Short mmCIF file of C-alpha atoms in Angstrom, two decimals:
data_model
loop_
_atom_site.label_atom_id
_atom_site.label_comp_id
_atom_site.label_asym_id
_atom_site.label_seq_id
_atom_site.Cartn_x
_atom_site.Cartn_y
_atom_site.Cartn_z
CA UNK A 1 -6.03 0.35 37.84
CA UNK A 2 -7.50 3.73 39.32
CA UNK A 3 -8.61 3.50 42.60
CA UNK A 4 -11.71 5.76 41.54
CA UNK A 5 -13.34 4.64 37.95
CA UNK A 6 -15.65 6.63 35.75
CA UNK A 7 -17.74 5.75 32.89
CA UNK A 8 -16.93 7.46 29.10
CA UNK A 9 -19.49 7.19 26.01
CA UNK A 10 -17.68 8.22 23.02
CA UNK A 11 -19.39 9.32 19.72
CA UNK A 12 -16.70 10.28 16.85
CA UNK A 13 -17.15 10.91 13.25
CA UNK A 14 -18.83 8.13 11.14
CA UNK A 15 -15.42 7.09 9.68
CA UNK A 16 -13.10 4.33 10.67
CA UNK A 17 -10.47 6.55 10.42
CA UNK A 18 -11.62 8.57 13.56
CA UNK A 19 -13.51 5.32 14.83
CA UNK A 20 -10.64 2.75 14.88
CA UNK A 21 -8.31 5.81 17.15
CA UNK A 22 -11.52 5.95 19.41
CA UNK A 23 -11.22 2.57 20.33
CA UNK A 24 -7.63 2.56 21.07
CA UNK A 25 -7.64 5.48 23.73
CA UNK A 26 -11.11 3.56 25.18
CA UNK A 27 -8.72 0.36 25.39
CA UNK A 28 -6.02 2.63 27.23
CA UNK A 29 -8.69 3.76 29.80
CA UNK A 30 -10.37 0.14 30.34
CA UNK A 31 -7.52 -1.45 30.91
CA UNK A 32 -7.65 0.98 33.97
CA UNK A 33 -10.59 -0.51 35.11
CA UNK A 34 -12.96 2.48 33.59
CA UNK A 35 -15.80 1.90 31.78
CA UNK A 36 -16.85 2.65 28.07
CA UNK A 37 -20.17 3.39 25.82
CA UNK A 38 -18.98 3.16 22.59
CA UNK A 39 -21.56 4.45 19.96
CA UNK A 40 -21.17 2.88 16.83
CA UNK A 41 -23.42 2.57 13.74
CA UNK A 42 -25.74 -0.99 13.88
CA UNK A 43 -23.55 -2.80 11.15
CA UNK A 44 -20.16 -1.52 11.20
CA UNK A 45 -19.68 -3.55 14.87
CA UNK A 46 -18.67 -5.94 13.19
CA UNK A 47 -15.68 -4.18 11.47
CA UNK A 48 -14.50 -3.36 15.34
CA UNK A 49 -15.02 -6.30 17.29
CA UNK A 50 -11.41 -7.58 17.03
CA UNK A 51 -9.93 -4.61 18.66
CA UNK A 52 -11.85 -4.49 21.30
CA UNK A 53 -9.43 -5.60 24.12
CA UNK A 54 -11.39 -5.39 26.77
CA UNK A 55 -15.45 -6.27 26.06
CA UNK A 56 -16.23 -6.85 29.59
CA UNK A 57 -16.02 -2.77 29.59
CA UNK A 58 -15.88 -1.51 26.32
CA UNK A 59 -19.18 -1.90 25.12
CA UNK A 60 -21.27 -0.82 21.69
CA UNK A 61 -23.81 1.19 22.13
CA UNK A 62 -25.60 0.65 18.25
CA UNK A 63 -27.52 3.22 16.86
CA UNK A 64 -28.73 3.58 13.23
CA UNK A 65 -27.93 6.15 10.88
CA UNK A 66 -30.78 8.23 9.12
CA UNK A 67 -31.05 7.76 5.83
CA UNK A 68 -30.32 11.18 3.85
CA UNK A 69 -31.02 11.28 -0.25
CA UNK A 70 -28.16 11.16 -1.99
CA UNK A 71 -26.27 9.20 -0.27
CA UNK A 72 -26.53 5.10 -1.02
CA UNK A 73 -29.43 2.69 1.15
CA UNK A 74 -27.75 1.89 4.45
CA UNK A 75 -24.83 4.04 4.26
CA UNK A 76 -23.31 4.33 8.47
CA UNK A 77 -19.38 5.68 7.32
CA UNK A 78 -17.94 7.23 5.03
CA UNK A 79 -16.05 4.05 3.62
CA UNK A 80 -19.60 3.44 2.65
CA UNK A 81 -19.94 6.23 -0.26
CA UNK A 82 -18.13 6.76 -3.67
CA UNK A 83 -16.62 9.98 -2.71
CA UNK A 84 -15.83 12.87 -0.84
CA UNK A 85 -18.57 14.72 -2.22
CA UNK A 86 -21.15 12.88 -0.07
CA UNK A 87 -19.35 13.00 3.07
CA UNK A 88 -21.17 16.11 3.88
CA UNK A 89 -24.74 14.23 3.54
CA UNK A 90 -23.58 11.46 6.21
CA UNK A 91 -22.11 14.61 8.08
CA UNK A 92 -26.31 16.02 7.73
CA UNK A 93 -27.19 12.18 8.23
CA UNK A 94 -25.00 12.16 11.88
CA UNK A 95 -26.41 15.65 12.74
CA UNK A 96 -30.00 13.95 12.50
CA UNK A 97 -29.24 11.15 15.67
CA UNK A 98 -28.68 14.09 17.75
CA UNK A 99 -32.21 12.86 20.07
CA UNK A 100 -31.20 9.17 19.57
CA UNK A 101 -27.45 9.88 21.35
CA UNK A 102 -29.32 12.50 23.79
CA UNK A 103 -31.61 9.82 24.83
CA UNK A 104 -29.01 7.52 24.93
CA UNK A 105 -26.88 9.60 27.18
CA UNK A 106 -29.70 10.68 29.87
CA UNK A 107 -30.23 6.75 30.00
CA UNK A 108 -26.38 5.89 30.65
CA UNK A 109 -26.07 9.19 32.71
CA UNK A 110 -21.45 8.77 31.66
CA UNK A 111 -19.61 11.26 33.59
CA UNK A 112 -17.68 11.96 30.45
CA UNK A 113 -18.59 11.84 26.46
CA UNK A 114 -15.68 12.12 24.31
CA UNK A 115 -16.65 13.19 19.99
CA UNK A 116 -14.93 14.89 17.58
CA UNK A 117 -17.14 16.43 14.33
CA UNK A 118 -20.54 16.34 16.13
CA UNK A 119 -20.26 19.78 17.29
CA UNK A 120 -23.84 19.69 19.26
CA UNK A 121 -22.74 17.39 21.84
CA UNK A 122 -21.35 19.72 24.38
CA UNK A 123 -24.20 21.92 24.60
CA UNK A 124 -26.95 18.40 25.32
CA UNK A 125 -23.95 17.30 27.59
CA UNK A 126 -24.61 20.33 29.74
CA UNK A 127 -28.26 19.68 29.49
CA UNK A 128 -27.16 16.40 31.00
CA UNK A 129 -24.70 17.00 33.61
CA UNK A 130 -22.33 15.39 31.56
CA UNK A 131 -18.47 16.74 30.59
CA UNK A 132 -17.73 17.16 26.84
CA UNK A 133 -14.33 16.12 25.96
CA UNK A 134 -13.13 16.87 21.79
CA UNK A 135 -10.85 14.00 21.49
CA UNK A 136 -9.01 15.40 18.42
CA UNK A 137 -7.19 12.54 16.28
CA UNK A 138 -5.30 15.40 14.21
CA UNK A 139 -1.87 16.57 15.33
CA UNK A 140 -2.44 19.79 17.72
CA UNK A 141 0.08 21.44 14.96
CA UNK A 142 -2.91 20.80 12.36
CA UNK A 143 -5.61 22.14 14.17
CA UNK A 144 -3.29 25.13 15.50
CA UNK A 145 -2.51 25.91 11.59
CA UNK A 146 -6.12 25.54 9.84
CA UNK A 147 -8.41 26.49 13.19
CA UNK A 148 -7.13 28.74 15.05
CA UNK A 149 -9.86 31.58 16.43
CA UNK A 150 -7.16 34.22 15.47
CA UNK A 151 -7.80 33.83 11.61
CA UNK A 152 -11.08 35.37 12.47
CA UNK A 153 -13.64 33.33 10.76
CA UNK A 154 -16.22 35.68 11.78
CA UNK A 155 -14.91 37.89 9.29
CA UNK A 156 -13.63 37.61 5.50
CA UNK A 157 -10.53 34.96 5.23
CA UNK A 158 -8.91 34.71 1.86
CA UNK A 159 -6.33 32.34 0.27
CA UNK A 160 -3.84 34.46 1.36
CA UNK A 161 -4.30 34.44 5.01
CA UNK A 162 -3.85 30.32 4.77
CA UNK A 163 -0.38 30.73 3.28
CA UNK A 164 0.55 31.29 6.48
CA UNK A 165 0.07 30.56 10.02
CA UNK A 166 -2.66 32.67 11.90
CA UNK A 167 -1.38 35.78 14.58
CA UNK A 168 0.77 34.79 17.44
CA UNK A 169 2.10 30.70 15.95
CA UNK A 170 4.42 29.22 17.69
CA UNK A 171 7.99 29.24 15.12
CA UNK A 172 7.25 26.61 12.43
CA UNK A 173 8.38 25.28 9.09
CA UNK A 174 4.62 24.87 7.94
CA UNK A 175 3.15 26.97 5.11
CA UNK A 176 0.78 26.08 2.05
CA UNK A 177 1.43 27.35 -1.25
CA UNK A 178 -1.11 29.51 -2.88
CA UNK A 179 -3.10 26.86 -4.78
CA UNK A 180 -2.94 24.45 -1.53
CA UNK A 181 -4.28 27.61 0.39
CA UNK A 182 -7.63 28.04 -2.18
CA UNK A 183 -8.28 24.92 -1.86
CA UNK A 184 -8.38 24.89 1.99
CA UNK A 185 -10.75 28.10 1.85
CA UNK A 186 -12.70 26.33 -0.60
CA UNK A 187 -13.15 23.16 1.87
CA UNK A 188 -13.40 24.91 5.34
CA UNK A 189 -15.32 28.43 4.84
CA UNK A 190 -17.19 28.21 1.17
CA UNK A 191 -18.75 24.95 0.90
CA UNK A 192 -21.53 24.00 3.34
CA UNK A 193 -20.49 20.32 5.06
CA UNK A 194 -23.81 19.34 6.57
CA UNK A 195 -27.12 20.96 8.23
CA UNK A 196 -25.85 24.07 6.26
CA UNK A 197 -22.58 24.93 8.24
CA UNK A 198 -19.10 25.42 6.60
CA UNK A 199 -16.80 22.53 7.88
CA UNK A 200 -14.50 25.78 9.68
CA UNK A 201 -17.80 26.77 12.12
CA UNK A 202 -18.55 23.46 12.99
CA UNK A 203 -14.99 22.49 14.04
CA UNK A 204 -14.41 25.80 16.26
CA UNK A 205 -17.92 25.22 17.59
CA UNK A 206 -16.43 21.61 18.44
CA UNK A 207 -13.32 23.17 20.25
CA UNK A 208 -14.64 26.62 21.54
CA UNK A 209 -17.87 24.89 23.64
CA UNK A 210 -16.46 21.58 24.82
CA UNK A 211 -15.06 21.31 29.03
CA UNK A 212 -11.35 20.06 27.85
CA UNK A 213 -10.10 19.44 24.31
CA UNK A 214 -7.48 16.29 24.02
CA UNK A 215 -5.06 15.54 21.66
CA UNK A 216 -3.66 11.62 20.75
CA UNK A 217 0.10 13.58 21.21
CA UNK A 218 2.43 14.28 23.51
CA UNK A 219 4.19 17.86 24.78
CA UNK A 220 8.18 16.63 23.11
CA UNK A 221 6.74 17.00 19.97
CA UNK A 222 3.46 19.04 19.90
CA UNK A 223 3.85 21.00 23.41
CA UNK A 224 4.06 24.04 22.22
CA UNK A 225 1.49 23.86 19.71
CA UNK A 226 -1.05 22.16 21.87
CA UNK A 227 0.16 25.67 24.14
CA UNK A 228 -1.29 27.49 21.64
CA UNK A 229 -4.58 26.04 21.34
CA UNK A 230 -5.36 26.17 25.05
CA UNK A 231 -4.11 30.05 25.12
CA UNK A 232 -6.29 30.90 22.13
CA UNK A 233 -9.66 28.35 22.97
CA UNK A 234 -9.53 29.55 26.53
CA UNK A 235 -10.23 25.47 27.26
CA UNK A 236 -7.94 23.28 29.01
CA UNK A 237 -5.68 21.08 26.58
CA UNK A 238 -5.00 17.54 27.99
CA UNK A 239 -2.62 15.59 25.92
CA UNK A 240 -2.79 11.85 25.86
CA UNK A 241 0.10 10.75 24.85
CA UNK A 242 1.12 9.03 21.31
CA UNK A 243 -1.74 6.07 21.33
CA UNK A 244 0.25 3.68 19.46
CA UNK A 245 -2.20 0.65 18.98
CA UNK A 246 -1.46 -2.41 20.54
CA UNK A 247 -2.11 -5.06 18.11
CA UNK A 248 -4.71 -7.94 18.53
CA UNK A 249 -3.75 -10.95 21.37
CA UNK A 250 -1.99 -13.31 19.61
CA UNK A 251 -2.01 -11.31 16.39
CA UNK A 252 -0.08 -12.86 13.33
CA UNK A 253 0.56 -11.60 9.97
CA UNK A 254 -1.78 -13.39 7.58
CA UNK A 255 0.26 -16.12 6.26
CA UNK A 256 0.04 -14.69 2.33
CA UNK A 257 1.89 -11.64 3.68
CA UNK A 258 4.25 -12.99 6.02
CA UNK A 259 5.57 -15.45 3.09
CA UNK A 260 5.87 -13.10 0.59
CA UNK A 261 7.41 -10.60 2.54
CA UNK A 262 10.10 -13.05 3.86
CA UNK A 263 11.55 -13.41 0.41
CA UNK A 264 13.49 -9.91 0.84
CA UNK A 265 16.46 -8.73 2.57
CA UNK A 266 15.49 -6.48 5.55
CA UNK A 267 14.43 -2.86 4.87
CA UNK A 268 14.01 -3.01 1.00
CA UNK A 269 10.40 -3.37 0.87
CA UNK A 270 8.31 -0.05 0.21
CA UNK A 271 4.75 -0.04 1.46
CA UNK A 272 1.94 2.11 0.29
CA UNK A 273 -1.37 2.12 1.93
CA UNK A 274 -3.70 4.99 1.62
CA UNK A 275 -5.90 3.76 4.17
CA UNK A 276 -9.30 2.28 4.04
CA UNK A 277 -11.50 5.84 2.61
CA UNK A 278 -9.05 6.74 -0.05
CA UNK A 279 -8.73 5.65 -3.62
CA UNK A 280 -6.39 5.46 -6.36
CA UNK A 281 -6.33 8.71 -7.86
CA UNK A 282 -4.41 7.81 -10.96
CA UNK A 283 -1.54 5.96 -12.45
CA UNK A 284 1.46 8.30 -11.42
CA UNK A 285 2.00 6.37 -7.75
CA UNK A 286 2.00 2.78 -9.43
CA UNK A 287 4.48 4.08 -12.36
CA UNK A 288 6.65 5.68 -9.30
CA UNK A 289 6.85 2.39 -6.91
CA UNK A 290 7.79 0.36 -10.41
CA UNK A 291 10.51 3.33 -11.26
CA UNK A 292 12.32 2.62 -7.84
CA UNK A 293 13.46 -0.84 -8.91
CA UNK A 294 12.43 -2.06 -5.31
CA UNK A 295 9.83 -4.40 -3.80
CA UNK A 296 6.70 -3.04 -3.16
CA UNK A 297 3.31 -3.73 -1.91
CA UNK A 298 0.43 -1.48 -2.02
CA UNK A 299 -2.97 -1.35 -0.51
CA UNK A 300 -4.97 1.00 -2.30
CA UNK A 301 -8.71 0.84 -2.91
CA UNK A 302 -9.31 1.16 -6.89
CA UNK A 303 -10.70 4.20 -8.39
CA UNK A 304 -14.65 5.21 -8.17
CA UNK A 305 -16.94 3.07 -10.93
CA UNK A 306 -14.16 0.04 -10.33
CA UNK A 307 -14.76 -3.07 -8.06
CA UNK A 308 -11.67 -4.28 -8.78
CA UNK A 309 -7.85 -2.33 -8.19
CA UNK A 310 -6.76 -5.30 -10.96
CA UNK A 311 -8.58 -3.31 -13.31
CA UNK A 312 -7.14 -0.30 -13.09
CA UNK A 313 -3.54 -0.73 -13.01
CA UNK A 314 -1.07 0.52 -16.02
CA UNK A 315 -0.86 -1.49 -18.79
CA UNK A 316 2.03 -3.99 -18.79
CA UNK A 317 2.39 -3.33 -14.62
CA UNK A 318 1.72 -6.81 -13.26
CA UNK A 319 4.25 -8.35 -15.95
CA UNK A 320 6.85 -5.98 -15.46
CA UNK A 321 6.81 -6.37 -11.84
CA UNK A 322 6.07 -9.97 -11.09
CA UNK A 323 8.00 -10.92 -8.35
CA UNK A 324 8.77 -7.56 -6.87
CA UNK A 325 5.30 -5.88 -6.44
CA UNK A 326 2.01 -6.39 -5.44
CA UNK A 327 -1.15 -4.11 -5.91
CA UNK A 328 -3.73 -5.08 -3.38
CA UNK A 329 -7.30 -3.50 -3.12
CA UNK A 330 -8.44 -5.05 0.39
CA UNK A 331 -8.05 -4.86 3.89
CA UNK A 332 -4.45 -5.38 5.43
CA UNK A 333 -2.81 -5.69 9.00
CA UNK A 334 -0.71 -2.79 7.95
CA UNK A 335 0.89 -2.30 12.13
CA UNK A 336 1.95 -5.78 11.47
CA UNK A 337 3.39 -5.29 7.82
CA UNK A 338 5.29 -1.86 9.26
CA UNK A 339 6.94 -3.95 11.80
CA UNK A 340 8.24 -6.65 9.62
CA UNK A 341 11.60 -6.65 9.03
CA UNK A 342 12.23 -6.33 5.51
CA UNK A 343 9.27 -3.24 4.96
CA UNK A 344 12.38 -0.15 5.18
CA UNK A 345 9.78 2.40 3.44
CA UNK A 346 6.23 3.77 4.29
CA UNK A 347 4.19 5.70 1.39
CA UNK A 348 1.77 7.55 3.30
CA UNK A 349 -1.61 9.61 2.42
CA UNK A 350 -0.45 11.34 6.23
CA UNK A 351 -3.54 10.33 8.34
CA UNK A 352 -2.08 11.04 11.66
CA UNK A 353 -2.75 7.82 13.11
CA UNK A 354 -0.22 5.99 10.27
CA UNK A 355 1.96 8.56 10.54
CA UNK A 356 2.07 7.08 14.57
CA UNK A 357 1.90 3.52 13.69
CA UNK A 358 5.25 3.94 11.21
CA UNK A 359 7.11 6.78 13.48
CA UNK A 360 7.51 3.72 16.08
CA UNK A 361 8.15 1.39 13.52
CA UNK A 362 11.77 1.32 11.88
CA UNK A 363 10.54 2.04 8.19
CA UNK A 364 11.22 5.66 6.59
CA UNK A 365 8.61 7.50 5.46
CA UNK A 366 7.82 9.30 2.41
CA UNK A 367 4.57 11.73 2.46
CA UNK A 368 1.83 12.31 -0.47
CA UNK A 369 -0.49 14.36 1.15
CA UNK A 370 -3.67 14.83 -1.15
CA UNK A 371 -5.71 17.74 0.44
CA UNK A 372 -6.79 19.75 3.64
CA UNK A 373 -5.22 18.66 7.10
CA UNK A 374 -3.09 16.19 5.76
CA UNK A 375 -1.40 18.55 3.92
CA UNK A 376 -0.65 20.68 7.20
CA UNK A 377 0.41 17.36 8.77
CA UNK A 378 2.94 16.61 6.00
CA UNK A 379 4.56 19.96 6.51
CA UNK A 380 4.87 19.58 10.27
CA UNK A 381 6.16 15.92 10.16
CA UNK A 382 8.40 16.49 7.29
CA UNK A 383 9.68 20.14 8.39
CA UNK A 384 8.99 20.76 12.06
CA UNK A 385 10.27 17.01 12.98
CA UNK A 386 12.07 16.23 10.10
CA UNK A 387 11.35 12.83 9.91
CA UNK A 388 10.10 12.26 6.35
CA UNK A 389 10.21 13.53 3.07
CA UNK A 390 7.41 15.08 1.22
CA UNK A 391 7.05 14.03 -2.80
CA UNK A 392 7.23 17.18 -4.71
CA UNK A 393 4.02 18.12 -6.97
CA UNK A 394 3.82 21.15 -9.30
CA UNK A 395 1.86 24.07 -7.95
CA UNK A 396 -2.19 23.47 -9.08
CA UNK A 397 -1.30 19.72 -9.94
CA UNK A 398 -3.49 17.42 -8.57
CA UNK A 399 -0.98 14.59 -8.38
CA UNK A 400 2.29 13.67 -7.84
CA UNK A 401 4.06 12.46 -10.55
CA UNK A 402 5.80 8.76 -10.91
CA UNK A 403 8.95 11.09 -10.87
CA UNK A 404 8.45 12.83 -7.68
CA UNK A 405 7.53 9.74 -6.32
CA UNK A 406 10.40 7.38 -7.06
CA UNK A 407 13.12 10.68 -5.62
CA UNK A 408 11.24 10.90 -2.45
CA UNK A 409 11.60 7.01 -1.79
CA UNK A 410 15.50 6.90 -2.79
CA UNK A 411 16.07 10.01 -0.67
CA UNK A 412 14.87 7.22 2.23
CA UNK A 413 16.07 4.12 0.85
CA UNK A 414 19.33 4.28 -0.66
CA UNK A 415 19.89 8.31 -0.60
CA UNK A 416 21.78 8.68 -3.63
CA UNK A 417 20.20 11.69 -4.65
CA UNK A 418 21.22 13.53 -1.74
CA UNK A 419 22.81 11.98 0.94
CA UNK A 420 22.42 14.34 3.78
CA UNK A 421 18.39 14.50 3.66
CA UNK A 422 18.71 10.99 3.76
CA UNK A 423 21.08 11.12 6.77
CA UNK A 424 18.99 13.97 8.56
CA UNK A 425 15.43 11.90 8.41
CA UNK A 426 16.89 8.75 9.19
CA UNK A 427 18.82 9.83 12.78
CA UNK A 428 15.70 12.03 13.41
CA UNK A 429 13.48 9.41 12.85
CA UNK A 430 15.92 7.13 15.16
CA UNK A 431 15.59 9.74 17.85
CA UNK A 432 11.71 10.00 18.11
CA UNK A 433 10.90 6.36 17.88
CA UNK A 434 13.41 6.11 20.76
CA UNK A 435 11.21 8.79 22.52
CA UNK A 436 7.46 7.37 21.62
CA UNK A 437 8.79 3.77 23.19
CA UNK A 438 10.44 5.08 26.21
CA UNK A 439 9.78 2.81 28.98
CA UNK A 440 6.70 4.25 30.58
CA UNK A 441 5.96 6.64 28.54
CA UNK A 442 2.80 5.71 27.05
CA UNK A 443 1.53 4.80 30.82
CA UNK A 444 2.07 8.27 32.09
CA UNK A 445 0.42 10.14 29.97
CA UNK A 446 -2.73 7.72 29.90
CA UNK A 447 -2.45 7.97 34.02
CA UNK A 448 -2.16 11.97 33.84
CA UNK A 449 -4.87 12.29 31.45
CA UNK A 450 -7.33 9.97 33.90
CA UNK A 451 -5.97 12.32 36.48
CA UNK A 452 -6.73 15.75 34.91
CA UNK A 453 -9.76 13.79 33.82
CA UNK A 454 -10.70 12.92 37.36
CA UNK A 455 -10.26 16.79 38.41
CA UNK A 456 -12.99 17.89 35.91
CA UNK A 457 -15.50 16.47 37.96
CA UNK A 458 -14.12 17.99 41.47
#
């Protein structure tokens, strides 16, 4: 425990994909003794409780989110809405409990408030005496790539400029083809993404008026990336380390899971799991786990105007599989499926907090990266660390085909199609799970980030 404790209130993005990573780094910082405001929409507490490790000082600070028309009655996250296209109403909704967290704030009077999309916080954090940390959960690679102040916002930005990286990038194996690279202009600088600001102004505004900008990543694989950002932001980067989750006390694999998953031999099981915001796009991934002739279990949530991911599998699927694969459409302990023994594959959307949870895991994985950032992240994990292996897609297709899908896992699995990618990912993937569980490692950088933490408010 730190001899001298401070007090954090944290506000990320209404999505528990930012939300769940929030509450891991506050566990890493109260189990130092420090305490923790967590701000969390009224209703989705209860979706949180059970990784809260330490209640006696993490605690929810509730708050209720406007309601903004379009988007359904009660809506707090985004795994609340049908789709993407309404994320930028709960983005105008979380702009509008800007004097509800400022009033908040002057009340709790933290040294420290840690947020990620709500871009206004730093300058009422000022107002306050408080210091504005943007806790990124994206790799510093990803932000580097797609945010960089050298791109030049502030001016025109094409397509072009997106196929590759911005002025002065550290040497790297990502690029985006020229369909990939429209589509990120499209996202970031032409479409408005709440209160009338393109998603790119909001996020620089995020990382250009903050005190310190922190990444969940450490300096052996993102140093000199994370380099880059603080050279370019002017803004001190503190990395905290790979926050691998620590699962529940006393955690056990639900007893459906663990028995079905103890029928295999070790390492032949592929899992899919597209985390808890995004759905089944279409048939092609299903058709591709069945081609592979492997065990499989995938957690997918079905496709918009379904209830049920039973009704919208391919004809003949459950028959031809029975036995060997299971299509599941709730919640899983996925950390505790990746750690099983016989799970040797991980199909991932590339949310960088998976991609974490399987690198220290001893499954392979294979990347399907839909859109935007995770598309950067794909390129970095798959080329820059060479740890996976992407799933092809034609150029302006929207998904991958049962094909591309069924190579990518043999490449991992068996590597008969080309032994030598196989070879390459597997000893790389060896060598950085060695790395992330180093003894001490994970301690060291939580103690150096309280440290540089603690010198802020010298």
């Amino acid at each position: 425990m730190a001899e001298k404790t401070f007090e954090v209130a944290t506000f990320p993005w209404l999505a528990m994909g930012h939300l769940i990573p929030y509450l891991h780094i506050s566990n890493r910082l109260a189990q130092r003794g420090h305490k923790i405001h967590f701000f969390v929409p009224t209703n989705t507490i209860t979706k949180l409780e059970h990784l809260n490790l330490h209640p006696d000082l993490i605690t929810f600070i509730p708050f209720t989110v406007p309601h903004v028309d379009g988007l359904p009655q009660g809506a707090e996250t985004t795994n609340d809405i049908a789709s993407y296209a309404l994320q930028p109403r709960l983005m105008t909704a979380m702009d509008l409990t800007q004097p509800t967290i400022e009033a908040s704030l002057e009340q709790l009077k933290p040294d420290f408030v840690f947020y990620d999309l709500a871009h206004w916080i730093p300058t009422l954090a000022r107002r306050l005496g408080i210091k504005s940390v943007r806790y990124s959960i994206v790799s510093p690679a990803t932000a580097a790539y797609l945010f960089s102040p050298a791109r030049k916002f502030h001016e025109k930005v094409t397509p072009d400029d997106f196929t590759k990286p911005p002025p002065y990038f550290p040497a790297s194996s990502i690029k985006l083809s020229p369909h990939e690279a429209r589509a990120i202009v499209n996202a970031l600088v032409e479409k408005e993404f709440g209160s009338g600001m393109p998603f790119a102004q909001r996020i620089l505004s995020s990382y250009s008026e903050c005190d310190a900008i922190s990444f969940n990543a450490c300096k052996e694989i993102a140093g000199h990336y994370s380099d880059y950002i603080e050279k370019h932001f002017g803004k001190p980067v503190i990395l905290a380390g790979p926050v691998v989750p620590d699962p529940p006390p006393a955690s056990t694999l639900e007893e459906r899971w663990a028995k079905w998953l103890n029928s295999f031999e070790a390492k032949e099981v592929i899992f899919c799991s597209f985390g808890s915001e995004c759905v089944l796009g279409n048939e092609e991934l299903l058709l591709g786990l069945e081609l592979t002739g492997m065990p499989f279990l995938a957690a997918l949530k079905p496709p918009l105007g379904l209830e049920k991911i039973e009704d919208s599998l391919p004809g003949g699927l459950s028959e031809r599989t029975k036995g060997r694969g299971v299509v599941y459409g709730g919640w899983v302990q996925q950390q505790l499926i990746m750690g099983h023994t016989s799970v040797g594959c991980y199909v991932t959307h590339c949310r960088s907090g998976s991609l974490l949870e399987a690198m220290v895991n001893e499954c392979e994985l294979v990347l399907m990266p839909m859109n935007g950032e995770k598309i950067v992240s794909s390129r970095f994990v798959s080329g820059d660390l060479e740890v996976g292996v992407e799933a092809e897609r034609e150029e302006g297709e929207e998904f991958f085909s049962r094909e591309s899908v069924c190579k990518a896992i043999r490449l991992v699995m068996v590597m008969e199609v080309d032994g030598e990618i196989g070879k390459k990912v597997r000893a790389n993937n060896a060598k950085w799970r060695e790395l992330l569980l180093s003894e001490n490692r994970d301690s060291s950088y939580i103690d150096s980030l309280i440290q540089k933490l603690q010198g802020l408010l010298e």
